[in-house]
Tab-separated table of C-alpha atoms and ligand atoms in Angstrom:
chain	number	residue	atom	x	y	z
A	19	UNK	CA	112.011	93.695	87.229
A	20	UNK	CA	111.550	91.229	90.504
A	21	UNK	CA	108.062	89.605	90.098
A	22	UNK	CA	107.281	90.541	93.825
A	23	UNK	CA	108.465	94.222	93.921
A	24	UNK	CA	106.135	94.489	90.599
A	25	UNK	CA	103.454	93.411	91.393
A	26	UNK	CA	103.785	95.354	95.069
A	27	UNK	CA	103.997	98.281	92.839
A	28	UNK	CA	100.733	97.804	90.641
A	29	UNK	CA	99.494	97.088	93.260
A	30	UNK	CA	100.464	100.808	95.041
A	31	UNK	CA	99.695	102.376	91.165
A	32	UNK	CA	95.851	101.129	92.280
A	33	UNK	CA	95.623	103.313	95.333
A	34	UNK	CA	97.064	106.268	93.974
A	35	UNK	CA	94.907	105.860	91.386
A	36	UNK	CA	91.643	105.416	93.801
A	37	UNK	CA	93.264	108.215	95.785
A	38	UNK	CA	93.069	110.872	93.033
A	39	UNK	CA	89.442	109.691	92.118
A	40	UNK	CA	88.513	109.401	95.601
A	41	UNK	CA	89.254	113.279	96.221
A	42	UNK	CA	88.061	114.017	93.025
A	43	UNK	CA	84.725	113.294	94.386
A	44	UNK	CA	85.437	115.285	97.214
A	45	UNK	CA	86.430	118.383	95.562
A	46	UNK	CA	83.037	117.940	92.827
A	47	UNK	CA	81.257	117.701	96.970
A	48	UNK	CA	82.476	121.045	98.314
A	49	UNK	CA	82.255	122.968	95.193
A	50	UNK	CA	78.495	122.619	95.380
A	51	UNK	CA	78.324	123.333	98.947
A	52	UNK	CA	79.747	126.548	97.657
A	53	UNK	CA	82.999	125.686	99.728
A	54	UNK	CA	85.137	127.167	96.530
A	55	UNK	CA	88.384	127.108	98.648
A	56	UNK	CA	87.696	123.446	99.824
A	57	UNK	CA	87.281	122.330	96.558
A	58	UNK	CA	90.096	123.905	94.692
A	59	UNK	CA	92.223	122.482	97.099
A	60	UNK	CA	90.927	118.747	97.297
A	61	UNK	CA	91.315	119.027	92.942
A	62	UNK	CA	94.906	120.282	93.488
A	63	UNK	CA	94.770	116.993	95.731
A	64	UNK	CA	93.331	114.645	93.360
A	65	UNK	CA	95.901	116.245	90.432
A	66	UNK	CA	98.920	115.331	93.199
A	67	UNK	CA	97.639	112.027	93.326
A	68	UNK	CA	97.769	111.252	89.697
A	69	UNK	CA	100.989	112.520	89.431
A	70	UNK	CA	101.939	110.063	92.418
A	71	UNK	CA	100.547	106.887	90.058
A	72	UNK	CA	102.074	108.397	87.019
A	73	UNK	CA	105.719	108.135	88.693
A	74	UNK	CA	105.198	104.686	89.743
A	75	UNK	CA	103.726	103.629	85.832
A	76	UNK	CA	106.698	105.393	84.081
A	77	UNK	CA	109.073	103.528	87.357
A	78	UNK	CA	107.858	99.777	86.496
A	79	UNK	CA	107.831	100.566	82.774
A	80	UNK	CA	111.309	102.032	82.321
A	81	UNK	CA	112.701	99.474	84.834
A	82	UNK	CA	111.501	96.568	82.591
A	83	UNK	CA	108.025	95.563	84.491
A	84	UNK	CA	104.481	96.308	83.166
A	85	UNK	CA	102.863	99.070	84.505
A	86	UNK	CA	99.241	97.571	85.092
A	87	UNK	CA	96.442	100.522	84.377
A	88	UNK	CA	93.541	99.838	86.662
A	89	UNK	CA	90.286	99.783	86.564
A	90	UNK	CA	88.096	102.194	89.279
A	91	UNK	CA	85.099	101.886	91.428
A	92	UNK	CA	83.012	104.550	91.946
A	93	UNK	CA	83.740	106.727	94.476
A	94	UNK	CA	80.758	107.820	96.915
A	95	UNK	CA	79.214	111.701	95.434
A	96	UNK	CA	77.624	112.789	98.832
A	97	UNK	CA	79.531	113.629	102.160
A	98	UNK	CA	78.158	114.305	105.516
A	99	UNK	CA	79.633	117.346	106.181
A	100	UNK	CA	83.249	119.223	105.881
A	101	UNK	CA	84.482	117.285	109.005
A	102	UNK	CA	83.883	113.878	107.291
A	103	UNK	CA	85.381	115.301	104.429
A	104	UNK	CA	88.829	115.695	106.053
A	105	UNK	CA	88.356	112.812	108.805
A	106	UNK	CA	87.521	110.201	105.786
A	107	UNK	CA	90.710	111.578	104.331
A	108	UNK	CA	92.840	111.334	106.890
A	109	UNK	CA	91.640	107.922	107.120
A	110	UNK	CA	92.972	107.218	103.834
A	111	UNK	CA	96.226	108.817	103.563
A	112	UNK	CA	96.769	106.301	106.866
A	113	UNK	CA	96.159	103.062	104.739
A	114	UNK	CA	98.148	104.397	101.835
A	115	UNK	CA	100.736	104.848	103.984
A	116	UNK	CA	100.729	101.329	105.589
A	117	UNK	CA	100.760	100.190	101.960
A	118	UNK	CA	103.562	102.252	100.799
A	119	UNK	CA	105.571	100.352	103.934
A	120	UNK	CA	104.289	97.232	102.775
A	121	UNK	CA	105.998	98.072	99.116
A	122	UNK	CA	109.319	99.094	100.519
A	123	UNK	CA	108.992	95.774	102.911
A	124	UNK	CA	108.916	93.503	99.961
A	125	UNK	CA	111.820	95.457	98.410
A	126	UNK	CA	113.812	94.525	101.412
A	127	UNK	CA	112.764	91.165	101.470
A	128	UNK	CA	114.077	90.417	97.532
A	129	UNK	CA	117.346	92.795	97.477
A	130	UNK	CA	115.522	95.375	95.396
A	131	UNK	CA	117.696	98.640	96.771
A	132	UNK	CA	116.822	100.706	93.795
A	133	UNK	CA	113.192	100.227	93.975
A	134	UNK	CA	113.869	100.695	98.070
A	135	UNK	CA	115.744	103.754	96.657
A	136	UNK	CA	112.636	105.328	94.499
A	137	UNK	CA	109.961	104.909	97.395
A	138	UNK	CA	111.891	107.118	100.017
A	139	UNK	CA	109.795	109.712	98.047
A	140	UNK	CA	107.144	108.267	98.659
A	141	UNK	CA	107.655	107.424	102.424
A	142	UNK	CA	108.843	111.357	102.883
A	143	UNK	CA	105.430	112.285	100.894
A	144	UNK	CA	103.184	110.597	103.461
A	145	UNK	CA	104.831	112.166	106.110
A	146	UNK	CA	103.772	115.397	104.879
A	147	UNK	CA	100.239	114.590	103.766
A	148	UNK	CA	99.011	113.045	106.929
A	149	UNK	CA	100.632	116.458	109.021
A	150	UNK	CA	98.570	118.399	106.447
A	151	UNK	CA	95.615	116.839	106.818
A	152	UNK	CA	95.722	116.033	111.246
A	153	UNK	CA	96.376	120.046	110.930
A	154	UNK	CA	93.010	120.678	108.198
A	155	UNK	CA	90.882	118.700	110.673
A	156	UNK	CA	92.022	119.960	114.105
A	157	UNK	CA	91.309	123.873	112.532
A	158	UNK	CA	88.264	122.824	111.389
A	159	UNK	CA	87.199	120.831	114.808
A	160	UNK	CA	88.220	124.182	116.874
A	161	UNK	CA	85.612	125.605	113.866
A	162	UNK	CA	82.860	123.520	114.969
A	163	UNK	CA	79.716	125.104	113.444
A	164	UNK	CA	80.817	128.905	113.556
A	165	UNK	CA	80.190	130.262	110.011
A	166	UNK	CA	82.636	133.122	110.153
A	167	UNK	CA	85.111	130.869	110.941
A	168	UNK	CA	84.770	127.857	107.916
A	169	UNK	CA	84.364	131.166	105.323
A	170	UNK	CA	87.814	131.895	106.433
A	171	UNK	CA	89.123	128.228	106.723
A	172	UNK	CA	87.638	127.562	103.168
A	173	UNK	CA	89.459	131.334	102.585
A	174	UNK	CA	92.861	129.504	103.391
A	175	UNK	CA	92.432	126.662	101.715
A	176	UNK	CA	92.653	127.627	98.438
A	177	UNK	CA	96.159	128.731	98.899
A	178	UNK	CA	96.955	125.832	101.238
A	179	UNK	CA	98.766	122.832	99.084
A	180	UNK	CA	100.801	119.787	100.202
A	181	UNK	CA	103.204	120.016	97.176
A	182	UNK	CA	101.962	122.511	94.350
A	183	UNK	CA	105.204	122.160	92.983
A	184	UNK	CA	104.671	118.816	91.580
A	185	UNK	CA	101.285	119.515	90.084
A	186	UNK	CA	101.320	119.245	86.647
A	187	UNK	CA	105.374	118.120	86.374
A	188	UNK	CA	105.825	115.299	84.279
A	189	UNK	CA	106.472	112.314	85.818
A	190	UNK	CA	109.511	111.101	86.207
B	226	LIG	FE1	99.747	109.511	97.239
B	226	LIG	FE2	98.127	110.692	99.748
B	226	LIG	O1	99.179	109.423	98.606
């Protein structure tokens, strides 16, 4: 496997793993706030990020590279508020999109069209994740401090997911 592409993919492995930990920290915080629907959504989201990481690990190894399993820094255990959680989540996803675009760019520079093709799945995934994060954030901002609204929001989020069919599936 081309060394620059391998390095870019390994950096992306670290980003997906960190995303999984970050959302896991958010899920745990939400659970302790009694926001069970939000917690469930975030736990699922954390699993999805782990799936994104695994898919990359397997791809790198199958293509003759060596996947590097990263050590991770501790994510925060406290968050200011629910709007704060989702604005951090959106901000984080925007950074992930940027980094996926960088991987795609390296693939083009190195003329690695197979990896370029593989990365298109991540490009579409980011579109969906960003759109969902924006929709959720808009809803929270509409609710403001309304307790009844928050209750309904939390209940609805329990059933929302980006791509539920991915969670628990074998990475390929
Ligand atoms: Fe796998 Fe949400 O980036």
